[in-house]
Coordinates of C-alpha atoms and ligand atoms in Angstrom, one line a residue:
M11 CA -75.3 77.6 33.7
D12 CA -75.5 79.4 30.4
I13 CA -72.2 79.7 28.7
I14 CA -72.8 80.8 25.2
Q15 CA -72.0 84.4 24.4
L16 CA -72.0 86.5 21.3
L17 CA -68.6 87.4 20.1
P18 CA -67.7 91.1 20.3
E19 CA -68.1 92.6 16.8
H20 CA -64.4 93.3 16.3
V21 CA -63.5 89.7 17.0
A22 CA -66.2 88.5 14.7
N23 CA -64.9 90.8 12.0
Q24 CA -61.4 89.6 12.5
I25 CA -62.5 86.0 12.2
A26 CA -64.5 86.7 9.1
A27 CA -61.6 88.7 7.6
G28 CA -59.5 85.5 7.7
E29 CA -61.7 84.2 4.9
V30 CA -61.2 87.1 2.6
V31 CA -57.8 88.5 3.6
Q32 CA -55.0 86.0 3.6
R33 CA -52.2 88.1 2.4
P34 CA -51.5 91.5 0.8
A35 CA -52.5 90.1 -2.6
S36 CA -56.0 89.4 -1.3
V37 CA -56.3 93.1 -0.5
V38 CA -55.0 94.0 -3.9
K39 CA -57.6 91.8 -5.5
E40 CA -60.5 93.2 -3.6
L41 CA -59.5 96.8 -4.1
L42 CA -58.8 96.4 -7.8
E43 CA -62.2 94.7 -8.3
N44 CA -64.0 97.5 -6.5
A45 CA -62.3 100.0 -8.8
I46 CA -63.4 98.1 -11.8
D47 CA -66.9 97.8 -10.5
A48 CA -66.9 101.5 -10.0
G49 CA -66.3 102.0 -13.7
A50 CA -62.8 103.4 -13.5
D51 CA -60.8 103.6 -16.7
T52 CA -57.5 104.3 -15.0
I53 CA -56.4 102.4 -11.9
K54 CA -53.2 102.9 -10.0
L55 CA -51.8 100.3 -7.6
L56 CA -49.1 101.4 -5.1
V57 CA -47.4 98.8 -3.0
K58 CA -44.8 99.1 -0.4
D59 CA -42.8 96.2 1.1
A60 CA -44.6 93.6 -0.9
G61 CA -47.9 95.0 0.5
R62 CA -46.9 94.6 4.2
T63 CA -46.9 98.3 4.9
L64 CA -49.0 99.6 2.1
V65 CA -51.5 98.6 -0.5
Q66 CA -53.1 101.6 -2.1
V67 CA -55.5 101.7 -5.1
I68 CA -56.5 104.9 -6.7
D69 CA -59.2 105.0 -9.3
N70 CA -61.2 107.5 -11.3
G71 CA -64.5 105.6 -11.0
K72 CA -67.8 106.9 -9.8
G73 CA -66.8 107.6 -6.1
M74 CA -69.0 107.4 -3.1
S75 CA -71.4 109.8 -1.3
V76 CA -70.7 110.7 2.3
T77 CA -73.1 108.2 3.6
D78 CA -71.9 105.4 1.2
A79 CA -68.4 106.1 2.2
R80 CA -69.2 105.3 5.8
M81 CA -71.5 102.4 4.9
S82 CA -69.0 100.7 2.7
F83 CA -67.1 99.4 5.7
E84 CA -70.1 97.7 7.2
R85 CA -70.3 94.0 6.8
H86 CA -72.8 92.9 4.1
A87 CA -72.9 96.4 2.9
T88 CA -73.0 96.4 -0.9
S89 CA -74.5 98.5 -3.7
K90 CA -74.3 95.6 -6.1
I91 CA -77.2 93.3 -5.2
R92 CA -80.6 94.1 -3.8
K93 CA -82.6 90.9 -4.1
T94 CA -81.9 87.2 -4.4
E95 CA -82.4 87.1 -8.1
D96 CA -79.6 89.6 -8.6
L97 CA -77.3 86.8 -7.4
F98 CA -78.0 85.0 -10.6
H99 CA -77.4 87.9 -13.0
L100 CA -74.1 89.3 -11.6
H101 CA -72.2 91.6 -13.8
T102 CA -70.0 93.0 -11.1
K103 CA -66.9 91.4 -9.5
G104 CA -68.0 92.0 -5.9
F105 CA -71.4 91.3 -4.4
R106 CA -70.9 90.1 -0.9
G107 CA -70.2 93.4 0.7
E108 CA -67.6 91.9 2.9
A109 CA -64.2 93.0 1.5
L110 CA -63.9 96.5 2.9
A111 CA -65.3 95.4 6.3
S112 CA -62.8 92.5 6.4
I113 CA -59.8 94.6 5.3
A114 CA -60.6 97.4 7.8
A115 CA -60.7 94.8 10.6
V116 CA -57.1 93.8 10.2
S117 CA -55.4 97.0 9.0
Q118 CA -55.3 100.8 9.1
V119 CA -57.3 102.2 6.3
E120 CA -57.6 105.6 4.8
L121 CA -60.4 106.2 2.3
K122 CA -60.7 109.3 0.2
T123 CA -63.6 109.5 -2.3
R124 CA -65.7 111.9 -4.2
Q125 CA -68.5 111.6 -6.7
K126 CA -68.1 113.8 -9.8
E127 CA -71.3 115.7 -9.1
D128 CA -70.2 116.6 -5.5
E129 CA -68.1 119.6 -4.8
I130 CA -66.3 118.1 -1.8
G131 CA -65.2 114.6 -1.0
T132 CA -65.0 112.5 2.1
K133 CA -62.0 111.2 4.0
I134 CA -62.4 108.4 6.5
A135 CA -59.7 106.9 8.7
I136 CA -60.5 103.5 10.2
E137 CA -58.4 101.1 12.2
G138 CA -59.2 97.6 13.4
S139 CA -62.9 98.2 12.4
K140 CA -62.9 101.4 14.5
V141 CA -63.7 104.7 12.8
L142 CA -61.1 107.2 13.9
S143 CA -62.2 110.2 11.9
Q144 CA -64.4 111.3 9.1
E145 CA -64.1 114.7 7.5
P146 CA -64.7 116.5 4.2
I147 CA -61.7 116.8 2.0
A148 CA -60.8 118.2 -1.4
T149 CA -60.0 115.2 -3.6
P150 CA -60.2 114.3 -7.3
P151 CA -63.3 112.4 -8.4
G152 CA -63.0 108.7 -7.8
T153 CA -61.7 106.7 -4.9
S154 CA -58.4 106.2 -3.2
I155 CA -58.1 103.5 -0.5
A156 CA -54.8 103.1 1.3
V157 CA -54.5 99.9 3.4
K158 CA -51.6 100.2 5.8
N159 CA -49.8 97.7 8.0
L160 CA -51.8 94.7 7.2
F161 CA -52.4 92.4 10.2
Y162 CA -50.9 95.0 12.5
N163 CA -53.3 93.7 15.2
I164 CA -52.8 90.0 14.4
P165 CA -49.1 89.2 14.8
A166 CA -49.7 85.5 14.1
R167 CA -51.0 86.2 10.7
R168 CA -48.4 88.8 10.0
N169 CA -45.7 86.3 10.8
F170 CA -47.3 83.8 8.6
L171 CA -46.6 85.9 5.5
K172 CA -43.9 84.6 3.2
S173 CA -40.8 86.4 1.9
D174 CA -41.2 89.7 0.0
T175 CA -40.3 87.9 -3.2
Q176 CA -43.2 85.5 -2.7
E177 CA -45.7 88.0 -1.5
I178 CA -45.0 90.4 -4.4
R179 CA -45.4 87.6 -6.8
H180 CA -48.9 87.0 -5.5
V181 CA -49.6 90.7 -5.8
I182 CA -48.4 90.7 -9.4
D183 CA -50.5 87.6 -10.1
E184 CA -53.6 89.4 -9.0
L185 CA -52.8 92.5 -11.0
Q186 CA -52.1 90.4 -14.1
R187 CA -55.5 88.6 -13.8
I188 CA -57.5 91.8 -13.5
A189 CA -55.4 93.6 -16.1
L190 CA -55.9 90.7 -18.6
S191 CA -59.6 90.7 -18.1
H192 CA -59.8 94.5 -18.6
P193 CA -57.5 95.6 -21.4
E194 CA -59.7 98.6 -21.9
V195 CA -58.6 100.0 -18.5
T196 CA -55.2 101.7 -18.0
F197 CA -53.2 100.2 -15.1
F198 CA -50.2 101.5 -13.2
M199 CA -48.3 99.5 -10.6
Y200 CA -45.5 100.8 -8.4
H201 CA -43.6 98.8 -5.9
N202 CA -41.5 100.8 -3.4
D203 CA -41.8 103.7 -5.8
N204 CA -40.5 101.7 -8.8
E205 CA -42.8 101.3 -11.7
V206 CA -43.6 97.7 -12.3
Y207 CA -46.3 98.1 -14.9
H208 CA -47.7 100.8 -17.0
L209 CA -50.3 99.1 -19.1
P210 CA -52.1 101.6 -21.4
A211 CA -55.7 100.8 -22.5
S212 CA -55.5 98.5 -25.5
N213 CA -56.8 95.2 -26.8
L214 CA -56.2 91.8 -25.3
K215 CA -53.2 90.9 -27.5
K216 CA -51.4 94.1 -26.7
R217 CA -52.2 93.7 -23.1
I218 CA -50.7 90.2 -23.0
V219 CA -47.6 91.6 -24.7
N220 CA -47.4 94.5 -22.3
I221 CA -47.5 92.2 -19.4
F222 CA -45.4 89.3 -20.5
G223 CA -42.9 91.1 -22.8
V224 CA -42.6 91.3 -26.5
K225 CA -41.2 87.8 -26.9
I226 CA -44.6 86.3 -26.3
N227 CA -46.1 88.0 -29.4
E228 CA -44.9 85.4 -31.8
K229 CA -46.2 82.6 -29.7
L230 CA -49.9 83.4 -29.6
V231 CA -52.5 81.7 -31.7
P232 CA -55.9 83.3 -31.6
I233 CA -59.0 81.3 -30.6
E234 CA -62.6 82.1 -31.4
E235 CA -65.7 80.0 -31.1
Q236 CA -69.4 80.8 -30.5
T237 CA -71.9 78.2 -29.6
D238 CA -75.3 78.3 -28.0
I239 CA -74.0 77.8 -24.5
V240 CA -70.6 79.4 -24.6
K241 CA -68.5 81.9 -26.4
I242 CA -64.8 81.2 -26.3
S243 CA -62.1 83.7 -27.2
G244 CA -58.5 84.5 -26.4
F245 CA -55.1 83.0 -27.3
I246 CA -53.2 79.8 -26.9
A247 CA -49.4 79.6 -27.0
K248 CA -47.9 77.4 -29.7
P249 CA -47.0 74.0 -28.3
E250 CA -43.3 74.5 -28.9
F251 CA -43.4 77.2 -26.2
A252 CA -45.0 75.0 -23.6
K253 CA -43.3 75.3 -20.3
K254 CA -42.0 72.8 -17.9
K255 CA -43.7 74.5 -15.0
R256 CA -47.2 75.8 -15.1
G257 CA -46.8 79.3 -16.2
E258 CA -49.1 81.4 -18.3
Q259 CA -52.3 79.6 -17.9
F260 CA -55.4 81.8 -17.5
F261 CA -59.1 81.0 -17.6
F262 CA -61.6 83.7 -17.3
V263 CA -65.3 83.0 -17.1
N264 CA -67.5 86.0 -17.7
N265 CA -64.4 88.0 -17.3
R266 CA -63.6 86.6 -13.9
F267 CA -60.3 84.7 -13.3
I268 CA -61.0 81.1 -12.3
R269 CA -59.1 78.0 -11.6
S270 CA -60.4 74.8 -13.1
N271 CA -58.5 71.5 -13.2
Y272 CA -61.3 70.2 -15.3
F273 CA -60.9 72.8 -18.1
N274 CA -57.2 72.6 -17.8
H275 CA -57.5 69.0 -18.6
A276 CA -59.6 69.8 -21.7
V277 CA -56.8 72.1 -23.0
R278 CA -54.1 69.6 -22.2
M279 CA -55.9 66.9 -24.1
A280 CA -56.2 69.1 -27.1
F281 CA -52.5 69.5 -27.0
E282 CA -51.9 65.8 -26.7
G283 CA -49.1 64.6 -28.8
L284 CA -47.9 68.2 -29.3
V285 CA -46.3 68.6 -25.8
T286 CA -44.6 66.1 -23.6
G287 CA -46.0 64.9 -20.4
E288 CA -44.1 67.3 -18.3
Q289 CA -44.9 70.4 -20.3
H290 CA -47.7 72.8 -19.7
P291 CA -49.2 74.7 -22.7
G292 CA -49.8 78.4 -22.2
F293 CA -53.2 79.9 -22.7
F294 CA -55.4 83.0 -22.1
L295 CA -58.9 81.7 -22.5
F296 CA -62.1 83.7 -22.0
L297 CA -65.4 81.8 -21.7
E298 CA -68.6 83.7 -21.7
V299 CA -71.7 81.9 -20.5
P300 CA -75.2 83.1 -19.5
S301 CA -74.8 84.2 -15.9
H302 CA -77.7 82.0 -14.6
T303 CA -75.8 78.9 -15.7
I304 CA -73.0 79.4 -13.1
D305 CA -72.7 79.7 -9.4
I306 CA -69.8 81.7 -8.3
N307 CA -70.9 81.6 -4.7
I308 CA -69.1 78.4 -3.7
H309 CA -65.7 79.9 -2.7
P310 CA -65.1 83.0 -0.6
T311 CA -62.4 84.3 -2.8
K312 CA -64.3 83.3 -5.8
T313 CA -61.7 81.6 -8.0
E314 CA -63.8 78.5 -8.4
I315 CA -67.1 78.4 -10.1
K316 CA -69.7 75.7 -10.5
F317 CA -71.2 75.2 -13.9
D318 CA -74.6 73.7 -14.9
N319 CA -73.2 72.1 -18.0
E320 CA -69.5 71.4 -17.3
N321 CA -69.3 68.4 -19.6
D322 CA -70.5 70.2 -22.6
L323 CA -68.1 73.1 -21.9
Y324 CA -65.3 70.6 -21.6
A325 CA -66.1 69.1 -25.0
I326 CA -66.5 72.5 -26.7
L327 CA -63.2 73.8 -25.2
Y328 CA -61.3 70.7 -26.3
A329 CA -62.6 70.9 -29.8
T330 CA -62.0 74.6 -30.1
V331 CA -58.4 74.4 -29.0
K332 CA -57.8 71.4 -31.2
H333 CA -59.3 73.2 -34.1
S334 CA -57.2 76.3 -33.6
L335 CA -54.0 74.2 -33.4
G336 CA -54.9 72.5 -36.6
Q337 CA -55.9 75.7 -38.4
Y338 CA -52.7 77.4 -37.6
N339 CA -50.8 74.4 -38.8
V340 CA -48.9 73.9 -35.6
A341 CA -47.3 70.6 -36.4
P342 CA -45.7 68.4 -33.9
V343 CA -42.0 68.9 -33.1
L344 CA -39.8 66.3 -31.7
D345 CA -36.3 67.2 -31.0
F346 CA -34.4 66.6 -27.8
N347 CA -32.1 69.6 -28.2
R348 CA -34.5 72.2 -29.2
D349 CA -35.1 74.0 -25.9
S350 CA -32.3 76.4 -25.8
V351 CA -32.7 77.4 -29.4
L352 CA -36.4 78.0 -29.4
D353 CA -36.4 80.0 -26.2
L354 CA -34.1 82.6 -27.6
P355 CA -35.6 86.0 -28.0
Y356 CA -36.7 86.5 -31.5
Q357 CA -34.1 89.0 -32.6
Y358 CA -31.4 86.4 -32.1
K359 CA -33.4 83.6 -33.5
D360 CA -33.3 85.2 -36.9
K361 CA -29.6 85.2 -36.9
L362 CA -29.4 81.5 -36.4
P363 CA -29.2 79.3 -39.4
H364 CA -32.7 77.9 -39.8
K365 CA -32.7 74.2 -39.1
E366 CA -35.5 71.8 -39.3
P367 CA -36.0 70.0 -36.0
E368 CA -34.8 66.5 -36.2
I369 CA -34.9 63.3 -34.2
R370 CA -31.4 62.1 -33.7
V371 CA -31.1 58.3 -33.8
D372 CA -27.9 56.4 -34.1
R373 CA -28.9 54.3 -37.1
T374 CA -25.8 52.2 -37.0
Y375 CA -26.7 50.9 -33.6
N376 CA -27.8 47.4 -33.5
P377 CA -28.1 45.7 -30.1
F378 CA -27.8 42.3 -31.6
Q379 CA -24.8 42.9 -33.7
K380 CA -21.6 41.3 -32.4
E381 CA -19.1 44.0 -31.6
E382 CA -15.9 43.3 -33.4
K383 CA -13.9 46.4 -33.0
N384 CA -11.7 47.1 -30.1
N385 CA -14.2 48.4 -27.7
G386 CA -15.6 47.9 -24.2
F387 CA -17.7 45.0 -25.0
E388 CA -14.9 43.1 -26.4
R389 CA -12.7 43.6 -23.4
K390 CA -15.4 42.1 -21.4
T391 CA -14.7 38.6 -22.8
E392 CA -11.0 39.1 -22.7
N393 CA -10.9 39.8 -19.0
W394 CA -13.5 37.3 -18.0
E395 CA -11.7 36.1 -14.9
A396 CA -10.9 39.5 -13.6
L397 CA -14.4 40.7 -14.1
Y398 CA -15.9 37.7 -12.4
N399 CA -13.8 38.3 -9.3
G400 CA -14.5 42.0 -9.2
I401 CA -16.3 44.0 -6.6
Q402 CA -20.0 43.8 -6.1
A403 CA -22.3 46.2 -7.9
I404 CA -23.0 49.3 -5.9
N405 CA -26.4 50.5 -5.1
I406 CA -27.2 53.9 -6.5
P407 CA -29.0 56.3 -4.1
E408 CA -27.1 55.4 -1.0
S409 CA -24.8 58.2 -0.3
E410 CA -22.1 57.0 2.1
T411 CA -19.7 59.2 0.2
K412 CA -16.5 57.9 1.7
E413 CA -17.2 54.3 0.8
R414 CA -18.5 55.3 -2.6
E415 CA -15.3 57.1 -3.4
L416 CA -13.3 54.0 -2.5
E417 CA -15.6 51.9 -4.5
S418 CA -15.5 54.0 -7.6
A419 CA -11.7 54.0 -7.4
M420 CA -11.9 50.2 -7.3
L421 CA -14.6 50.1 -9.9
F422 CA -12.5 50.2 -13.0
E423 CA -10.0 47.6 -13.8
H424 CA -7.5 49.6 -15.6
S425 CA -6.8 53.3 -15.9
D426 CA -7.4 53.2 -19.6
I427 CA -11.2 53.0 -19.5
K428 CA -12.8 51.9 -22.8
T429 CA -16.2 53.1 -23.4
Q430 CA -19.1 52.9 -25.8
Q431 CA -22.1 55.1 -26.3
L432 CA -25.5 53.5 -26.3
Q433 CA -28.4 55.3 -28.1
N434 CA -26.6 58.6 -27.6
K435 CA -27.9 58.4 -24.0
Y436 CA -25.7 56.1 -22.0
I437 CA -22.0 55.5 -21.8
V438 CA -21.3 51.8 -21.2
S439 CA -18.1 50.6 -19.8
T440 CA -16.8 47.4 -18.4
I441 CA -16.0 47.3 -14.7
K442 CA -14.6 44.5 -12.6
S443 CA -18.0 43.2 -11.7
G444 CA -19.6 43.5 -15.0
L445 CA -20.9 46.6 -16.8
V446 CA -21.7 50.1 -15.8
F447 CA -24.3 52.2 -17.6
I448 CA -23.8 55.9 -17.1
H449 CA -26.5 58.4 -18.0
Q450 CA -24.5 60.9 -20.0
S451 CA -26.6 64.0 -19.2
R452 CA -27.0 63.4 -15.5
A453 CA -23.4 62.5 -15.1
H454 CA -22.3 65.7 -16.8
Q455 CA -24.8 67.7 -14.6
R456 CA -23.2 66.2 -11.5
I457 CA -19.7 67.1 -12.8
L458 CA -20.7 70.7 -13.6
Y459 CA -22.7 71.1 -10.5
E460 CA -19.9 70.3 -8.2
A461 CA -17.5 72.4 -10.2
F462 CA -19.9 75.4 -10.1
L463 CA -20.5 75.0 -6.4
E464 CA -16.8 74.8 -5.7
K465 CA -16.1 78.0 -7.7
M466 CA -18.9 79.9 -6.1
N467 CA -18.0 78.9 -2.6
S468 CA -14.4 79.7 -3.1
G469 CA -15.3 83.1 -4.4
E470 CA -13.0 82.7 -7.4
V471 CA -15.5 83.5 -10.1
H472 CA -14.6 83.0 -13.7
S473 CA -16.5 84.5 -16.4
Q474 CA -16.2 84.2 -20.2
Q475 CA -16.6 87.7 -21.7
L476 CA -18.7 87.9 -24.7
L477 CA -17.6 89.7 -27.8
F478 CA -21.2 90.5 -28.7
P479 CA -23.2 91.0 -25.5
L480 CA -26.6 89.3 -25.4
Q481 CA -29.7 91.4 -25.0
L482 CA -32.5 89.5 -23.4
H483 CA -36.1 90.9 -23.1
F484 CA -38.3 90.4 -20.1
S485 CA -41.4 91.9 -18.6
K486 CA -40.9 94.5 -15.8
S487 CA -42.0 92.1 -13.2
E488 CA -39.5 89.5 -14.4
I489 CA -36.7 92.0 -14.3
L490 CA -37.6 92.7 -10.7
I491 CA -37.1 89.0 -9.9
I492 CA -33.8 88.9 -11.7
K493 CA -32.6 92.0 -9.9
E494 CA -33.2 90.3 -6.6
L495 CA -30.9 87.5 -7.8
V496 CA -28.2 89.6 -9.3
E497 CA -25.6 88.9 -6.6
E498 CA -26.0 85.2 -6.9
L499 CA -26.0 85.3 -10.7
M500 CA -22.7 87.3 -10.5
A501 CA -21.3 84.8 -8.1
C502 CA -21.8 82.2 -10.8
G503 CA -19.9 84.2 -13.4
F504 CA -22.6 86.2 -15.1
T505 CA -21.7 89.9 -15.7
F506 CA -24.3 92.4 -16.8
E507 CA -23.6 95.5 -18.9
T508 CA -26.9 96.9 -17.9
I509 CA -30.3 95.9 -16.4
K510 CA -33.1 98.1 -17.6
E511 CA -36.8 98.0 -17.0
E512 CA -37.6 95.5 -19.8
Y513 CA -34.4 94.0 -20.9
L514 CA -30.9 93.3 -19.7
I515 CA -27.6 93.0 -21.5
V516 CA -25.3 90.1 -20.5
N517 CA -21.7 90.5 -21.4
G518 CA -20.1 87.7 -19.4
L519 CA -21.2 84.1 -18.9
P520 CA -20.3 81.3 -16.4
P521 CA -17.7 79.0 -17.9
Q522 CA -19.3 76.1 -19.8
L523 CA -22.5 77.9 -20.4
E524 CA -23.1 78.7 -24.1
E525 CA -24.8 81.7 -25.4
T526 CA -27.6 79.7 -26.8
Q527 CA -28.4 78.3 -23.4
V528 CA -28.7 81.6 -21.6
A529 CA -32.3 82.5 -22.5
A530 CA -33.5 79.0 -21.5
L531 CA -31.7 79.3 -18.2
F532 CA -33.4 82.6 -17.4
E533 CA -36.8 81.3 -18.4
E534 CA -36.2 78.5 -15.9
I535 CA -35.1 80.8 -13.1
L536 CA -38.3 82.9 -13.6
E537 CA -40.6 79.9 -13.9
S538 CA -39.3 78.3 -10.7
K539 CA -42.1 77.2 -8.4
E540 CA -39.8 75.2 -6.2
E541 CA -40.8 74.8 -2.7
N542 CA -39.2 77.2 -0.4
Y543 CA -38.2 79.4 -3.3
G544 CA -38.0 82.9 -1.9
T545 CA -37.9 81.9 1.7
E546 CA -35.0 82.6 4.0
T547 CA -33.7 79.1 4.0
F548 CA -33.7 78.8 0.3
N549 CA -30.1 78.4 -1.0
Y550 CA -30.0 80.4 -4.2
L551 CA -26.4 79.5 -5.0
E552 CA -27.1 75.8 -4.8
Y553 CA -30.2 76.3 -6.9
L554 CA -28.4 78.3 -9.5
A555 CA -25.6 75.7 -9.6
R556 CA -28.2 73.1 -10.3
L557 CA -29.9 75.1 -13.0
L558 CA -26.6 76.1 -14.6
A559 CA -25.5 72.5 -14.6
K560 CA -28.7 71.3 -16.1
N561 CA -28.6 73.9 -18.9
A562 CA -25.0 73.6 -19.7
A563 CA -24.8 69.8 -19.5
I564 CA -24.5 67.4 -22.4
K565 CA -28.0 66.4 -23.4
V566 CA -29.5 63.0 -24.2
G567 CA -29.2 62.6 -28.0
Q568 CA -25.8 64.1 -28.2
T569 CA -23.2 62.0 -29.9
L570 CA -19.9 61.9 -27.9
H571 CA -16.7 60.8 -29.4
E572 CA -14.5 58.4 -27.5
K573 CA -12.3 61.0 -25.9
A574 CA -15.3 62.9 -24.6
Q575 CA -16.9 59.7 -23.3
E576 CA -13.8 58.8 -21.3
E577 CA -13.4 62.2 -19.9
L578 CA -17.0 62.1 -18.7
V579 CA -16.5 58.8 -17.0
D580 CA -13.3 60.0 -15.4
N581 CA -14.7 63.2 -14.2
L582 CA -17.9 61.6 -12.9
F583 CA -16.0 59.3 -10.6
N584 CA -13.8 62.1 -9.4
C585 CA -17.0 63.8 -8.1
K586 CA -17.8 63.8 -4.4
E587 CA -21.1 62.1 -5.1
P588 CA -21.0 60.5 -8.5
G589 CA -24.1 58.4 -7.8
I590 CA -26.8 61.0 -7.9
S591 CA -27.6 63.9 -10.3
P592 CA -28.1 67.3 -8.8
N593 CA -31.8 66.7 -9.2
G594 CA -31.7 63.5 -7.2
K595 CA -31.8 60.9 -10.0
P596 CA -29.3 58.1 -10.4
C597 CA -26.3 58.8 -12.6
F598 CA -25.4 55.3 -13.3
T599 CA -26.3 51.7 -12.7
T600 CA -24.4 48.5 -13.0
L601 CA -25.1 45.1 -14.4
T602 CA -23.1 42.4 -12.6
L603 CA -22.0 39.2 -14.1
E604 CA -24.0 37.4 -11.6
E605 CA -27.1 39.1 -12.8
I606 CA -26.2 38.3 -16.4
D607 CA -25.4 34.7 -15.5
K608 CA -28.8 34.3 -13.8
R609 CA -30.5 35.3 -17.0
L610 CA -28.5 33.0 -19.3
Ligands
ADP713 P1 -68.8 94.5 -2.7 O1 -67.8 94.8 -3.7 O2 -69.0 93.0 -2.5 O3 -70.1 95.2 -2.8 P2 -67.0 95.7 -0.8 O4 -66.8 95.6 0.7 O5 -65.8 95.4 -1.7 O6 -68.2 94.9 -1.2 O7 -67.4 97.2 -1.1 C1 -68.6 97.7 -0.5 C2 -69.2 98.8 -1.3 O8 -68.4 99.9 -1.2 C3 -69.4 98.5 -2.7 O9 -70.6 97.8 -3.0 C4 -69.4 99.9 -3.4 O10 -70.7 100.4 -3.3 C5 -68.5 100.7 -2.4 N1 -67.1 100.8 -3.0 C6 -66.1 100.1 -2.6 N2 -65.0 100.4 -3.3 C7 -65.4 101.4 -4.2 C8 -64.7 102.2 -5.2 N3 -63.4 102.1 -5.4 N4 -65.4 103.2 -5.8 C9 -66.7 103.3 -5.5 N5 -67.4 102.6 -4.6 C10 -66.7 101.6 -4.0
MG714 MG1 -65.8 94.4 -3.5

């Protein structure tokens, strides 16, 4: 019996659409690329409900004839290539002729288009690949494509979409990529009728500033290199502005955004010694190569490219970035406490006394010197017996809270704890069983974290009012994200005088947080790529408590006088879970006498 059948066309289309259209952002990408390919110099993107209900792109490009308008929704219908060779000399974004067919298979599309030379335009309504109507219409030259109710006919895929916060981020990512590679084109973006971007036609540097906000201006170092096989241009961000999470990293090859771990690595290596292992340098790099040396065909959504001469490109990229860093005299900076200061918006930075970054080392510390003053180490020998009979060392990450509380209460011999700071990093104290080493920063984070959480949950918010409110600048898209978190931020103690399109004014801070730490905190909130961020189960209060604690906590490298040390120890062991920092790292460890004895 024969059992093989051809799939009905609409099913085939839906399956194929899965490759091209994963989420609203994929539609945005395809429509924007088509508008660019059509030679538009002004492009408007309208989005509703993070693209779930509407993605519309309006351009003033060359438009389509009546026949082309209808043809454009056919699979493999493209005006961009005619013969195989064309594939190797692409200068358009699209070439597969699949996007519109795929989009129309999974949504309700309304197309309006007119060529300049035609008097009347065409309107087509199409739904799940079925043409519902086609009629002449008066419309401005150019094309408008409205994609409504994405995945209306595939509930499974609709349910698969993430929160609005996440989906709109993807949309914004796509717009940013296209807008960066076409600064000569004017872009508008609206989300739920609010303007997210108005990017006037300009040069690359202004475009970067318009997208990422004025504060990025002073970070950019230009890059320019021309060799036989590649031309490199663009900007890198000075190493001191490198971010902890991958942020502003953009590679474009022949003006097409690509991802490349290999090239990323080249840039990283060029920054070696200038950024720490956890930091990611920012860059906007444009590579131009002869189109026959690349194959952009390997990935359906085309963010990966195969190169003929990858190794050469790596070497050139590395050398070019390194050269620029040298040329602009961007010297290494090493200072543990610099983050909050350097991340301040520039108008505040000027007001701060200029201080050379420094490495803080306790020069008087000598691990081999016999301690003679009345301090923790001395007490150790005094109370030898008691120590030796003390409780066993406790193991860190176990979190049997009850037991731990008991243990910590029993941990210290006397109520008057004597402490000693080690390398401005650890607080050392004697305990019955030996020594405890407390990580000062993590311990303080734990203390603050529990305090913040308690305040937030009890609803009794305290806020320190600022005499001079802080003005912080952000890009419009960043402000949107902040707006979504306003309630939670206020629950922590922030108060805002105003939140405008590109800046906000903070006039009240959570207790413990200092003015100089605010900018860094917001940066971190915006950079967050935490798993589940933006999903329903994500606990923003807990997350903010963690960030606040991290930013407000005592840092490694900070000298603490005796009183502060003792308070820290005291407060830590009054915590519910003194053993682990809010980020899951141990706060302290112990060294028992037995262990010491074994070594001696
Ligand atoms: P591709 O871009 O790969 O050619 P698409 O499915 O994205 O495939 O588009 C099909 C065709 O429709 C394009 O080749 C182009 O001729 C036409 N088209 C699509 N969008 C526009 C637009 N905004 N303006 C003019 N023509 C367009
Ligand atoms: Mg296309």
